[in-house]
Each structure stands twice: as C-alpha cells, then as structure tokens.
Amino acid sequence: MNVILFGPPGAGKGTQAQLLAKRYGIVHLSTGDMLRQAVASGSALGQAVQKIMAAGSLVPDDIMIELIAERIEAPDCANGFILDGFPRTTPQAEALDAMLAEKGMSLDRVIWIEIDDAILVDRISGRFNCAECGAGFHDSFHRPKVEGVCDGCGAREFSRRKDDNAETVKARLEAYHEQTAPLLPYYRSKSIVETVDGSTQISDVAGRIETILEGV
C-alpha cells in the first residue's frame, strides 16, 4: 500500500503517518528524515546532499526523487510506504509518478487532510514544550496539569519554537496554498484523492483514514 498524506502545516500529517505505519506495517517516509539519513550514511548521494544543505540551498527535485527511489527499495518498504512532506509541487508529483512507474509501482491513495487556516494558526501558535524532556503542551488544548510544571518530568522551564507564531504560520500557509494546494486537482484527475476533516480529534481522523484504506 503506497500512500501520500497531504495537508497544510499543522494538519497532523506526521502524527497520522506514525499511526498508519503501526497499523499497517508500512514505512513512514519523512523527507527530512531521509535527508538526514542520507548525510549520515556517508554515501556519494549523502555527500552531495550535505554540500547542498551546508550551502543553505534547497535539495533539487532530481536528488529527492533519487533518495525516495533508493529508500523504497529497502526491505522494510516491502509492504508499502507513507510519504509525508513530498511532493510539494506538480513537477515533483509528475517526477514521483514517473519514478514509481519505472519500478512497476503506483500510488494507491492520496489522503488530503483539510482544515481551516484559522484553526491551524491557533493550533500551531499555541504550542510549547518542556525544555527538559520535550513534552508537548498547548495554551488552549493541553496545559500542564499543575500550572508551570511539566507533567512528564516535573521541570519548570518551557520553550516555544521561534517559528511557532501567528505571523510565521500565516506566511507558511500562504506558501502552502500557492505552491502545494494545486496538487489537489492533479491527483484528483487520477481518482485517488480522499479528503479527511483534520479539525476533529486525532483518533477520529485516524479512524476515517483507516476506513478509506480498508478499501485499497
């Protein structure tokens, strides 16, 4: 089973991908993780990626496709994969389809996690973490049981990501709508898109996705 999870920043793609990986025994392929693993491997491809990233440049599409092609040939991908974070543009989607076709493979489903921008701004800008153990909290949805004290380790120091603020989130969403959202009609033309409401509880989103994938 080969699946892509799409949706705006903060829609919960990573969380759902991890749940699906456990549920179906397929591999969660995060582009960020693949890039880090390639660099750590010391391979020729990894060295090329390291130079590009060290220069502060974006990794070219052809290298990303090569990384994915190499990764999905690994034994742990025998049952399939979940792509999270790629493709982001229509040319990337076309290149991915071409690469899979060369291997006699294809995508089974594209799960589009849909959620209103206003909810995402609130969801992301309210996040903070324990500075000691990394446990996650939220200003509105998940505050520490004892105010100012981490539920997990009892530490009293917390931190927020610099880019987890309303202005930055809005800018990221604008980039998403401009660059990535146009992929929806591309995949809809292939009749493999299913849309899921991402504003509900994590378990509800997971249940809806599982229902969709039961038919694959």
PDB file of C-alpha atoms in Angstrom:
ATOM      1  CA  MET A   1       0.000   0.000   0.000  1.00  0.00           C
ATOM      2  CA  ASN A   2       1.557   3.277  -1.130  1.00  0.00           C
ATOM      3  CA  VAL A   3       0.040   6.436   0.325  1.00  0.00           C
ATOM      4  CA  ILE A   4       0.708  10.167   0.370  1.00  0.00           C
ATOM      5  CA  LEU A   5      -0.526  12.335   3.220  1.00  0.00           C
ATOM      6  CA  PHE A   6      -1.167  15.930   2.231  1.00  0.00           C
ATOM      7  CA  GLY A   7      -2.336  18.959   4.107  1.00  0.00           C
ATOM      8  CA  PRO A   8      -1.210  22.348   5.400  1.00  0.00           C
ATOM      9  CA  PRO A   9       1.401  22.841   8.152  1.00  0.00           C
ATOM     10  CA  GLY A  10      -0.027  21.724  11.474  1.00  0.00           C
ATOM     11  CA  ALA A  11      -2.721  19.497   9.954  1.00  0.00           C
ATOM     12  CA  GLY A  12      -1.338  16.452  11.769  1.00  0.00           C
ATOM     13  CA  LYS A  13       0.279  14.610   8.849  1.00  0.00           C
ATOM     14  CA  GLY A  14       3.229  13.371  10.893  1.00  0.00           C
ATOM     15  CA  THR A  15       1.041  12.086  13.710  1.00  0.00           C
ATOM     16  CA  GLN A  16      -1.306  10.273  11.334  1.00  0.00           C
ATOM     17  CA  ALA A  17       1.607   8.813   9.350  1.00  0.00           C
ATOM     18  CA  GLN A  18       3.066   7.284  12.516  1.00  0.00           C
ATOM     19  CA  LEU A  19      -0.291   5.766  13.454  1.00  0.00           C
ATOM     20  CA  LEU A  20      -0.760   4.323   9.963  1.00  0.00           C
ATOM     21  CA  ALA A  21       2.750   2.902   9.913  1.00  0.00           C
ATOM     22  CA  LYS A  22       1.995   0.924  13.082  1.00  0.00           C
ATOM     23  CA  ARG A  23      -1.477  -0.077  11.941  1.00  0.00           C
ATOM     24  CA  TYR A  24      -0.492  -1.448   8.529  1.00  0.00           C
ATOM     25  CA  GLY A  25       3.180  -2.325   8.905  1.00  0.00           C
ATOM     26  CA  ILE A  26       4.256   0.140   6.252  1.00  0.00           C
ATOM     27  CA  VAL A  27       7.063   2.691   6.450  1.00  0.00           C
ATOM     28  CA  HIS A  28       6.626   6.387   7.214  1.00  0.00           C
ATOM     29  CA  LEU A  29       8.906   8.269   4.833  1.00  0.00           C
ATOM     30  CA  SER A  30       9.565  11.805   6.020  1.00  0.00           C
ATOM     31  CA  THR A  31      11.680  13.777   3.575  1.00  0.00           C
ATOM     32  CA  GLY A  32      13.502  15.463   6.449  1.00  0.00           C
ATOM     33  CA  ASP A  33      14.438  12.102   7.957  1.00  0.00           C
ATOM     34  CA  MET A  34      15.571  10.766   4.574  1.00  0.00           C
ATOM     35  CA  LEU A  35      17.858  13.751   4.036  1.00  0.00           C
ATOM     36  CA  ARG A  36      19.413  13.341   7.479  1.00  0.00           C
ATOM     37  CA  GLN A  37      19.870   9.600   6.960  1.00  0.00           C
ATOM     38  CA  ALA A  38      21.491  10.167   3.581  1.00  0.00           C
ATOM     39  CA  VAL A  39      24.002  12.592   5.084  1.00  0.00           C
ATOM     40  CA  ALA A  40      24.727  10.219   7.974  1.00  0.00           C
ATOM     41  CA  SER A  41      25.321   7.298   5.590  1.00  0.00           C
ATOM     42  CA  GLY A  42      28.312   8.991   4.003  1.00  0.00           C
ATOM     43  CA  SER A  43      27.296   7.700   0.571  1.00  0.00           C
ATOM     44  CA  ALA A  44      28.057   9.662  -2.591  1.00  0.00           C
ATOM     45  CA  LEU A  45      24.443  10.795  -2.674  1.00  0.00           C
ATOM     46  CA  GLY A  46      24.590  11.693   1.001  1.00  0.00           C
ATOM     47  CA  GLN A  47      27.738  13.752   0.494  1.00  0.00           C
ATOM     48  CA  ALA A  48      26.043  15.647  -2.327  1.00  0.00           C
ATOM     49  CA  VAL A  49      23.055  16.359  -0.085  1.00  0.00           C
ATOM     50  CA  GLN A  50      25.340  17.534   2.712  1.00  0.00           C
ATOM     51  CA  LYS A  51      27.083  20.058   0.447  1.00  0.00           C
ATOM     52  CA  ILE A  52      23.755  21.411  -0.791  1.00  0.00           C
ATOM     53  CA  MET A  53      22.318  21.765   2.695  1.00  0.00           C
ATOM     54  CA  ALA A  54      25.535  23.260   4.080  1.00  0.00           C
ATOM     55  CA  ALA A  55      25.281  25.953   1.411  1.00  0.00           C
ATOM     56  CA  GLY A  56      21.767  26.751   2.591  1.00  0.00           C
ATOM     57  CA  SER A  57      20.240  25.668  -0.722  1.00  0.00           C
ATOM     58  CA  LEU A  58      17.143  23.563  -1.382  1.00  0.00           C
ATOM     59  CA  VAL A  59      17.792  19.981  -2.389  1.00  0.00           C
ATOM     60  CA  PRO A  60      16.919  19.681  -6.126  1.00  0.00           C
ATOM     61  CA  ASP A  61      13.917  17.618  -7.168  1.00  0.00           C
ATOM     62  CA  ASP A  62      16.010  15.031  -9.014  1.00  0.00           C
ATOM     63  CA  ILE A  63      18.040  14.278  -5.892  1.00  0.00           C
ATOM     64  CA  MET A  64      14.902  13.982  -3.750  1.00  0.00           C
ATOM     65  CA  ILE A  65      13.432  11.546  -6.273  1.00  0.00           C
ATOM     66  CA  GLU A  66      16.671   9.561  -6.229  1.00  0.00           C
ATOM     67  CA  LEU A  67      16.590   9.430  -2.427  1.00  0.00           C
ATOM     68  CA  ILE A  68      12.996   8.192  -2.420  1.00  0.00           C
ATOM     69  CA  ALA A  69      13.736   5.657  -5.178  1.00  0.00           C
ATOM     70  CA  GLU A  70      16.637   4.286  -3.154  1.00  0.00           C
ATOM     71  CA  ARG A  71      14.675   4.230   0.102  1.00  0.00           C
ATOM     72  CA  ILE A  72      11.606   2.381  -1.186  1.00  0.00           C
ATOM     73  CA  GLU A  73      13.821  -0.447  -2.421  1.00  0.00           C
ATOM     74  CA  ALA A  74      14.804  -1.241   1.173  1.00  0.00           C
ATOM     75  CA  PRO A  75      13.343  -4.484   2.629  1.00  0.00           C
ATOM     76  CA  ASP A  76      11.261  -2.644   5.234  1.00  0.00           C
ATOM     77  CA  CYS A  77       9.283  -0.980   2.424  1.00  0.00           C
ATOM     78  CA  ALA A  78       8.120  -4.306   1.032  1.00  0.00           C
ATOM     79  CA  ASN A  79       4.581  -3.709   2.333  1.00  0.00           C
ATOM     80  CA  GLY A  80       4.458  -0.114   1.136  1.00  0.00           C
ATOM     81  CA  PHE A  81       5.142   3.410   2.309  1.00  0.00           C
ATOM     82  CA  ILE A  82       3.561   6.643   3.503  1.00  0.00           C
ATOM     83  CA  LEU A  83       5.099   9.789   2.049  1.00  0.00           C
ATOM     84  CA  ASP A  84       4.953  12.864   4.262  1.00  0.00           C
ATOM     85  CA  GLY A  85       6.337  16.194   3.019  1.00  0.00           C
ATOM     86  CA  PHE A  86       6.785  15.272  -0.636  1.00  0.00           C
ATOM     87  CA  PRO A  87       5.790  16.128  -3.306  1.00  0.00           C
ATOM     88  CA  ARG A  88       5.173  19.827  -2.746  1.00  0.00           C
ATOM     89  CA  THR A  89       4.741  20.920  -6.376  1.00  0.00           C
ATOM     90  CA  THR A  90       3.157  19.489  -9.521  1.00  0.00           C
ATOM     91  CA  PRO A  91       6.546  18.902 -11.241  1.00  0.00           C
ATOM     92  CA  GLN A  92       7.644  16.913  -8.185  1.00  0.00           C
ATOM     93  CA  ALA A  93       4.433  14.879  -8.341  1.00  0.00           C
ATOM     94  CA  GLU A  94       4.981  14.139 -12.018  1.00  0.00           C
ATOM     95  CA  ALA A  95       8.583  13.088 -11.364  1.00  0.00           C
ATOM     96  CA  LEU A  96       7.471  10.852  -8.499  1.00  0.00           C
ATOM     97  CA  ASP A  97       4.839   9.169 -10.666  1.00  0.00           C
ATOM     98  CA  ALA A  98       7.392   8.579 -13.427  1.00  0.00           C
ATOM     99  CA  MET A  99       9.880   7.032 -10.994  1.00  0.00           C
ATOM    100  CA  LEU A 100       7.255   4.733  -9.490  1.00  0.00           C
ATOM    101  CA  ALA A 101       6.075   3.687 -12.953  1.00  0.00           C
ATOM    102  CA  GLU A 102       9.623   2.680 -13.854  1.00  0.00           C
ATOM    103  CA  LYS A 103       9.565   0.353 -10.857  1.00  0.00           C
ATOM    104  CA  GLY A 104       6.138  -1.033 -11.754  1.00  0.00           C
ATOM    105  CA  MET A 105       4.614   0.757  -8.776  1.00  0.00           C
ATOM    106  CA  SER A 106       1.962   3.422  -8.248  1.00  0.00           C
ATOM    107  CA  LEU A 107       0.205   5.377  -5.537  1.00  0.00           C
ATOM    108  CA  ASP A 108      -2.886   3.759  -4.049  1.00  0.00           C
ATOM    109  CA  ARG A 109      -4.337   6.768  -2.236  1.00  0.00           C
ATOM    110  CA  VAL A 110      -3.658  10.433  -1.589  1.00  0.00           C
ATOM    111  CA  ILE A 111      -5.170  11.420   1.756  1.00  0.00           C
ATOM    112  CA  TRP A 112      -5.891  15.140   1.887  1.00  0.00           C
ATOM    113  CA  ILE A 113      -6.193  16.388   5.477  1.00  0.00           C
ATOM    114  CA  GLU A 114      -8.303  19.512   5.173  1.00  0.00           C
ATOM    115  CA  ILE A 115      -8.512  22.121   7.925  1.00  0.00           C
ATOM    116  CA  ASP A 116      -9.357  25.814   8.188  1.00  0.00           C
ATOM    117  CA  ASP A 117      -6.427  28.243   8.330  1.00  0.00           C
ATOM    118  CA  ALA A 118      -7.741  29.993  11.443  1.00  0.00           C
ATOM    119  CA  ILE A 119      -7.743  26.707  13.357  1.00  0.00           C
ATOM    120  CA  LEU A 120      -4.184  25.995  12.242  1.00  0.00           C
ATOM    121  CA  VAL A 121      -2.912  29.406  13.326  1.00  0.00           C
ATOM    122  CA  ASP A 122      -4.374  28.837  16.787  1.00  0.00           C
ATOM    123  CA  ARG A 123      -3.180  25.225  16.901  1.00  0.00           C
ATOM    124  CA  ILE A 124       0.431  25.995  15.959  1.00  0.00           C
ATOM    125  CA  SER A 125       0.961  29.365  17.635  1.00  0.00           C
ATOM    126  CA  GLY A 126      -0.233  27.963  20.958  1.00  0.00           C
ATOM    127  CA  ARG A 127       2.297  25.122  21.106  1.00  0.00           C
ATOM    128  CA  PHE A 128       5.085  24.974  23.690  1.00  0.00           C
ATOM    129  CA  ASN A 129       7.375  22.266  25.043  1.00  0.00           C
ATOM    130  CA  CYS A 130       9.109  21.258  28.230  1.00  0.00           C
ATOM    131  CA  ALA A 131      12.699  22.493  27.911  1.00  0.00           C
ATOM    132  CA  GLU A 132      13.914  19.420  29.791  1.00  0.00           C
ATOM    133  CA  CYS A 133      12.123  16.370  28.322  1.00  0.00           C
ATOM    134  CA  GLY A 134      10.446  17.881  25.241  1.00  0.00           C
ATOM    135  CA  ALA A 135       6.878  17.006  26.273  1.00  0.00           C
ATOM    136  CA  GLY A 136       4.366  18.974  24.202  1.00  0.00           C
ATOM    137  CA  PHE A 137       1.676  21.314  25.534  1.00  0.00           C
ATOM    138  CA  HIS A 138      -0.733  23.940  24.210  1.00  0.00           C
ATOM    139  CA  ASP A 139      -2.063  27.217  25.549  1.00  0.00           C
ATOM    140  CA  SER A 140      -5.692  26.236  24.927  1.00  0.00           C
ATOM    141  CA  PHE A 141      -5.924  22.480  24.402  1.00  0.00           C
ATOM    142  CA  HIS A 142      -3.329  20.878  26.654  1.00  0.00           C
ATOM    143  CA  ARG A 143      -1.936  22.881  29.534  1.00  0.00           C
ATOM    144  CA  PRO A 144       0.177  21.223  32.262  1.00  0.00           C
ATOM    145  CA  LYS A 145      -1.924  19.628  34.988  1.00  0.00           C
ATOM    146  CA  VAL A 146      -0.061  21.781  37.509  1.00  0.00           C
ATOM    147  CA  GLU A 147       0.494  25.239  36.055  1.00  0.00           C
ATOM    148  CA  GLY A 148       4.150  25.834  35.251  1.00  0.00           C
ATOM    149  CA  VAL A 149       5.180  22.223  35.929  1.00  0.00           C
ATOM    150  CA  CYS A 150       5.806  19.596  33.235  1.00  0.00           C
ATOM    151  CA  ASP A 151       3.501  16.594  33.543  1.00  0.00           C
ATOM    152  CA  GLY A 152       6.267  14.264  32.423  1.00  0.00           C
ATOM    153  CA  CYS A 153       9.401  15.220  34.329  1.00  0.00           C
ATOM    154  CA  GLY A 154       8.395  17.977  36.740  1.00  0.00           C
ATOM    155  CA  ALA A 155      10.641  20.594  35.165  1.00  0.00           C
ATOM    156  CA  ARG A 156       9.579  24.234  35.322  1.00  0.00           C
ATOM    157  CA  GLU A 157      11.191  25.578  32.165  1.00  0.00           C
ATOM    158  CA  PHE A 158       9.323  25.666  28.849  1.00  0.00           C
ATOM    159  CA  SER A 159      10.195  26.827  25.351  1.00  0.00           C
ATOM    160  CA  ARG A 160       8.489  27.742  22.098  1.00  0.00           C
ATOM    161  CA  ARG A 161       9.792  27.356  18.565  1.00  0.00           C
ATOM    162  CA  LYS A 162      10.641  30.742  17.098  1.00  0.00           C
ATOM    163  CA  ASP A 163       8.573  29.979  14.000  1.00  0.00           C
ATOM    164  CA  ASP A 164       5.504  28.945  16.032  1.00  0.00           C
ATOM    165  CA  ASN A 165       3.936  32.398  15.978  1.00  0.00           C
ATOM    166  CA  ALA A 166       0.873  33.704  14.172  1.00  0.00           C
ATOM    167  CA  GLU A 167       2.787  35.767  11.590  1.00  0.00           C
ATOM    168  CA  THR A 168       5.119  32.949  10.584  1.00  0.00           C
ATOM    169  CA  VAL A 169       2.302  30.394  10.484  1.00  0.00           C
ATOM    170  CA  LYS A 170       0.244  32.643   8.206  1.00  0.00           C
ATOM    171  CA  ALA A 171       3.248  33.025   5.876  1.00  0.00           C
ATOM    172  CA  ARG A 172       3.746  29.239   5.790  1.00  0.00           C
ATOM    173  CA  LEU A 173       0.068  28.752   4.990  1.00  0.00           C
ATOM    174  CA  GLU A 174       0.238  31.288   2.169  1.00  0.00           C
ATOM    175  CA  ALA A 175       3.184  29.385   0.679  1.00  0.00           C
ATOM    176  CA  TYR A 176       1.259  26.136   1.029  1.00  0.00           C
ATOM    177  CA  HIS A 177      -1.819  27.474  -0.748  1.00  0.00           C
ATOM    178  CA  GLU A 178       0.297  28.933  -3.532  1.00  0.00           C
ATOM    179  CA  GLN A 179       2.681  26.019  -4.143  1.00  0.00           C
ATOM    180  CA  THR A 180       1.215  22.798  -2.752  1.00  0.00           C
ATOM    181  CA  ALA A 181      -2.568  23.098  -2.864  1.00  0.00           C
ATOM    182  CA  PRO A 182      -2.571  22.978  -6.722  1.00  0.00           C
ATOM    183  CA  LEU A 183      -1.557  19.320  -6.380  1.00  0.00           C
ATOM    184  CA  LEU A 184      -5.152  18.532  -5.416  1.00  0.00           C
ATOM    185  CA  PRO A 185      -6.558  18.720  -8.974  1.00  0.00           C
ATOM    186  CA  TYR A 186      -3.508  16.835 -10.284  1.00  0.00           C
ATOM    187  CA  TYR A 187      -4.208  13.831  -8.070  1.00  0.00           C
ATOM    188  CA  ARG A 188      -7.977  14.148  -8.345  1.00  0.00           C
ATOM    189  CA  SER A 189      -7.592  13.621 -12.085  1.00  0.00           C
ATOM    190  CA  LYS A 190      -6.224  10.185 -11.182  1.00  0.00           C
ATOM    191  CA  SER A 191      -9.215   9.417  -8.925  1.00  0.00           C
ATOM    192  CA  ILE A 192      -7.051   8.536  -5.920  1.00  0.00           C
ATOM    193  CA  VAL A 193      -7.795  11.504  -3.617  1.00  0.00           C
ATOM    194  CA  GLU A 194      -9.788  11.146  -0.398  1.00  0.00           C
ATOM    195  CA  THR A 195     -10.432  14.169   1.821  1.00  0.00           C
ATOM    196  CA  VAL A 196     -10.490  13.970   5.614  1.00  0.00           C
ATOM    197  CA  ASP A 197     -11.599  16.641   8.090  1.00  0.00           C
ATOM    198  CA  GLY A 198      -8.461  17.470  10.084  1.00  0.00           C
ATOM    199  CA  SER A 199     -10.236  19.667  12.642  1.00  0.00           C
ATOM    200  CA  THR A 200     -11.573  16.686  14.617  1.00  0.00           C
ATOM    201  CA  GLN A 201      -9.827  14.600  17.275  1.00  0.00           C
ATOM    202  CA  ILE A 202      -6.677  12.665  16.307  1.00  0.00           C
ATOM    203  CA  SER A 203      -8.465   9.347  16.858  1.00  0.00           C
ATOM    204  CA  ASP A 204     -11.377  10.438  14.649  1.00  0.00           C
ATOM    205  CA  VAL A 205      -9.043  11.461  11.828  1.00  0.00           C
ATOM    206  CA  ALA A 206      -7.173   8.158  12.153  1.00  0.00           C
ATOM    207  CA  GLY A 207     -10.426   6.199  12.058  1.00  0.00           C
ATOM    208  CA  ARG A 208     -11.582   7.974   8.917  1.00  0.00           C
ATOM    209  CA  ILE A 209      -8.248   7.320   7.181  1.00  0.00           C
ATOM    210  CA  GLU A 210      -8.327   3.652   8.169  1.00  0.00           C
ATOM    211  CA  THR A 211     -11.839   3.323   6.729  1.00  0.00           C
ATOM    212  CA  ILE A 212     -10.592   4.776   3.444  1.00  0.00           C
ATOM    213  CA  LEU A 213      -7.571   2.474   3.307  1.00  0.00           C
ATOM    214  CA  GLU A 214      -9.603  -0.644   4.095  1.00  0.00           C
ATOM    215  CA  GLY A 215     -10.851  -0.418   0.524  1.00  0.00           C
ATOM    216  CA  VAL A 216      -7.376  -0.430  -1.012  1.00  0.00           C
TER     217      VAL A 216
END
